[in-house]
């Protein structure tokens, strides 16, 4: 299983650049293997990403924007979905990976016992 992160190396949007750096930096810091797929420099990457983002995850108008994450060809989500998984300490589950032993970003937090 390979995590693929679709990015745009020449995006004019500072928000998109920050989101891409956030995702890539997190993956690198946690030693999670991934492939960076640049949709700005490679037409095949752009076409594949646009064709493989599910209908219900597309914007109302226009094309899906990076960053978009896939596990092989399975769509995982956009930056918002990644950010939410990270906030909930569930990144490995979000990515479809097994968390390394002792990782605090492995499983969703258990519900407090009342």
PDB file of C-alpha atoms in Angstrom:
ATOM      1  CA  UNK A   1       0.000   0.000   0.000  1.00  0.00           C
ATOM      2  CA  UNK A   2       1.336   3.341  -1.015  1.00  0.00           C
ATOM      3  CA  UNK A   3       0.070   6.669   0.247  1.00  0.00           C
ATOM      4  CA  UNK A   4      -0.152   9.097  -2.656  1.00  0.00           C
ATOM      5  CA  UNK A   5      -0.424  12.823  -2.041  1.00  0.00           C
ATOM      6  CA  UNK A   6      -1.547  14.850  -5.032  1.00  0.00           C
ATOM      7  CA  UNK A   7      -0.131  18.366  -4.886  1.00  0.00           C
ATOM      8  CA  UNK A   8       0.336  21.356  -7.189  1.00  0.00           C
ATOM      9  CA  UNK A   9       3.929  22.587  -7.156  1.00  0.00           C
ATOM     10  CA  UNK A  10       2.981  25.872  -8.786  1.00  0.00           C
ATOM     11  CA  UNK A  11      -0.242  26.794  -7.021  1.00  0.00           C
ATOM     12  CA  UNK A  12      -1.019  30.495  -6.818  1.00  0.00           C
ATOM     13  CA  UNK A  13      -2.976  29.922  -3.599  1.00  0.00           C
ATOM     14  CA  UNK A  14      -1.049  30.363  -0.354  1.00  0.00           C
ATOM     15  CA  UNK A  15      -3.769  28.369   1.462  1.00  0.00           C
ATOM     16  CA  UNK A  16      -3.213  25.368  -0.830  1.00  0.00           C
ATOM     17  CA  UNK A  17       0.575  25.660  -0.450  1.00  0.00           C
ATOM     18  CA  UNK A  18       0.257  25.705   3.364  1.00  0.00           C
ATOM     19  CA  UNK A  19      -2.099  22.713   3.351  1.00  0.00           C
ATOM     20  CA  UNK A  20       0.249  20.729   1.083  1.00  0.00           C
ATOM     21  CA  UNK A  21       3.243  21.533   3.295  1.00  0.00           C
ATOM     22  CA  UNK A  22       1.245  20.595   6.392  1.00  0.00           C
ATOM     23  CA  UNK A  23       0.344  17.162   4.984  1.00  0.00           C
ATOM     24  CA  UNK A  24       3.804  16.414   3.558  1.00  0.00           C
ATOM     25  CA  UNK A  25       5.575  17.670   6.692  1.00  0.00           C
ATOM     26  CA  UNK A  26       3.414  15.505   8.946  1.00  0.00           C
ATOM     27  CA  UNK A  27       4.021  12.379   6.831  1.00  0.00           C
ATOM     28  CA  UNK A  28       7.774  13.023   6.751  1.00  0.00           C
ATOM     29  CA  UNK A  29       7.982  13.757  10.492  1.00  0.00           C
ATOM     30  CA  UNK A  30       6.158  10.497  11.280  1.00  0.00           C
ATOM     31  CA  UNK A  31       8.226   8.506   8.771  1.00  0.00           C
ATOM     32  CA  UNK A  32       5.129   7.505   6.800  1.00  0.00           C
ATOM     33  CA  UNK A  33       6.136   6.486   3.292  1.00  0.00           C
ATOM     34  CA  UNK A  34       4.349   8.355   0.541  1.00  0.00           C
ATOM     35  CA  UNK A  35       4.588   9.369  -3.091  1.00  0.00           C
ATOM     36  CA  UNK A  36       4.200  13.000  -4.046  1.00  0.00           C
ATOM     37  CA  UNK A  37       2.225  13.371  -7.284  1.00  0.00           C
ATOM     38  CA  UNK A  38       2.480  16.816  -8.861  1.00  0.00           C
ATOM     39  CA  UNK A  39      -0.613  17.724 -10.884  1.00  0.00           C
ATOM     40  CA  UNK A  40       0.948  20.995 -12.095  1.00  0.00           C
ATOM     41  CA  UNK A  41       3.929  19.345 -13.781  1.00  0.00           C
ATOM     42  CA  UNK A  42       2.305  16.116 -14.972  1.00  0.00           C
ATOM     43  CA  UNK A  43      -0.925  15.980 -16.980  1.00  0.00           C
ATOM     44  CA  UNK A  44      -1.360  12.249 -16.255  1.00  0.00           C
ATOM     45  CA  UNK A  45      -1.325  12.939 -12.497  1.00  0.00           C
ATOM     46  CA  UNK A  46      -3.879  15.742 -12.882  1.00  0.00           C
ATOM     47  CA  UNK A  47      -6.165  13.583 -15.023  1.00  0.00           C
ATOM     48  CA  UNK A  48      -5.905  10.570 -12.678  1.00  0.00           C
ATOM     49  CA  UNK A  49      -6.624  12.644  -9.547  1.00  0.00           C
ATOM     50  CA  UNK A  50      -9.649  14.346 -11.098  1.00  0.00           C
ATOM     51  CA  UNK A  51     -11.076  11.043 -12.342  1.00  0.00           C
ATOM     52  CA  UNK A  52     -10.586   9.269  -9.006  1.00  0.00           C
ATOM     53  CA  UNK A  53     -11.988  11.792  -6.538  1.00  0.00           C
ATOM     54  CA  UNK A  54     -15.507  10.456  -5.808  1.00  0.00           C
ATOM     55  CA  UNK A  55     -18.491  12.510  -6.964  1.00  0.00           C
ATOM     56  CA  UNK A  56     -19.583  13.289  -3.394  1.00  0.00           C
ATOM     57  CA  UNK A  57     -16.123  14.703  -2.582  1.00  0.00           C
ATOM     58  CA  UNK A  58     -15.962  17.096  -5.513  1.00  0.00           C
ATOM     59  CA  UNK A  59     -16.576  20.826  -5.193  1.00  0.00           C
ATOM     60  CA  UNK A  60     -19.959  22.106  -6.397  1.00  0.00           C
ATOM     61  CA  UNK A  61     -18.211  23.849  -9.269  1.00  0.00           C
ATOM     62  CA  UNK A  62     -14.772  23.449 -10.781  1.00  0.00           C
ATOM     63  CA  UNK A  63     -12.270  20.667 -10.290  1.00  0.00           C
ATOM     64  CA  UNK A  64     -11.040  19.047  -7.062  1.00  0.00           C
ATOM     65  CA  UNK A  65      -8.061  20.968  -5.689  1.00  0.00           C
ATOM     66  CA  UNK A  66      -4.993  19.542  -3.988  1.00  0.00           C
ATOM     67  CA  UNK A  67      -3.911  18.265  -1.602  1.00  0.00           C
ATOM     68  CA  UNK A  68      -5.796  14.984  -2.089  1.00  0.00           C
ATOM     69  CA  UNK A  69      -4.754  11.732  -0.454  1.00  0.00           C
ATOM     70  CA  UNK A  70      -5.062   8.183  -1.761  1.00  0.00           C
ATOM     71  CA  UNK A  71      -3.968   4.765  -0.502  1.00  0.00           C
ATOM     72  CA  UNK A  72      -2.980   3.160  -3.804  1.00  0.00           C
ATOM     73  CA  UNK A  73      -6.131   3.915  -5.818  1.00  0.00           C
ATOM     74  CA  UNK A  74      -8.513   4.227  -2.815  1.00  0.00           C
ATOM     75  CA  UNK A  75      -9.538   7.823  -2.165  1.00  0.00           C
ATOM     76  CA  UNK A  76      -8.903   8.894   1.432  1.00  0.00           C
ATOM     77  CA  UNK A  77      -9.862  12.546   1.435  1.00  0.00           C
ATOM     78  CA  UNK A  78      -8.816  16.155   1.153  1.00  0.00           C
ATOM     79  CA  UNK A  79      -6.959  18.397   3.580  1.00  0.00           C
ATOM     80  CA  UNK A  80      -9.990  18.895   5.832  1.00  0.00           C
ATOM     81  CA  UNK A  81     -10.430  15.129   6.256  1.00  0.00           C
ATOM     82  CA  UNK A  82      -6.705  14.703   6.955  1.00  0.00           C
ATOM     83  CA  UNK A  83      -6.711  17.578   9.459  1.00  0.00           C
ATOM     84  CA  UNK A  84      -9.730  16.142  11.285  1.00  0.00           C
ATOM     85  CA  UNK A  85      -8.078  12.697  11.508  1.00  0.00           C
ATOM     86  CA  UNK A  86      -4.914  14.302  12.860  1.00  0.00           C
ATOM     87  CA  UNK A  87      -6.866  16.277  15.468  1.00  0.00           C
ATOM     88  CA  UNK A  88      -8.559  13.038  16.581  1.00  0.00           C
ATOM     89  CA  UNK A  89      -5.249  11.110  16.729  1.00  0.00           C
ATOM     90  CA  UNK A  90      -6.551   8.783  14.024  1.00  0.00           C
ATOM     91  CA  UNK A  91      -4.191   9.500  11.114  1.00  0.00           C
ATOM     92  CA  UNK A  92      -3.044   5.904  10.670  1.00  0.00           C
ATOM     93  CA  UNK A  93      -6.651   4.684  10.603  1.00  0.00           C
ATOM     94  CA  UNK A  94      -7.502   7.479   8.123  1.00  0.00           C
ATOM     95  CA  UNK A  95      -4.592   6.448   5.893  1.00  0.00           C
ATOM     96  CA  UNK A  96      -5.527   2.763   6.136  1.00  0.00           C
ATOM     97  CA  UNK A  97      -2.211   1.922   7.785  1.00  0.00           C
ATOM     98  CA  UNK A  98      -1.271   0.038  10.926  1.00  0.00           C
ATOM     99  CA  UNK A  99       0.052   2.392  13.572  1.00  0.00           C
ATOM    100  CA  UNK A 100       3.551   1.629  14.824  1.00  0.00           C
ATOM    101  CA  UNK A 101       3.750   0.357  18.428  1.00  0.00           C
ATOM    102  CA  UNK A 102       3.506   3.156  20.968  1.00  0.00           C
ATOM    103  CA  UNK A 103       2.171   5.636  18.431  1.00  0.00           C
ATOM    104  CA  UNK A 104      -0.233   8.217  19.772  1.00  0.00           C
ATOM    105  CA  UNK A 105      -1.679   8.893  16.300  1.00  0.00           C
ATOM    106  CA  UNK A 106      -2.896   5.346  15.780  1.00  0.00           C
ATOM    107  CA  UNK A 107      -6.366   4.695  17.047  1.00  0.00           C
ATOM    108  CA  UNK A 108      -9.258   7.021  17.693  1.00  0.00           C
ATOM    109  CA  UNK A 109      -9.406   7.969  21.378  1.00  0.00           C
ATOM    110  CA  UNK A 110     -11.594   5.695  23.443  1.00  0.00           C
ATOM    111  CA  UNK A 111     -14.776   7.109  24.900  1.00  0.00           C
ATOM    112  CA  UNK A 112     -14.476   8.087  28.560  1.00  0.00           C
ATOM    113  CA  UNK A 113     -16.190   5.676  30.935  1.00  0.00           C
ATOM    114  CA  UNK A 114     -19.020   7.223  32.913  1.00  0.00           C
TER     115      UNK A 114
END
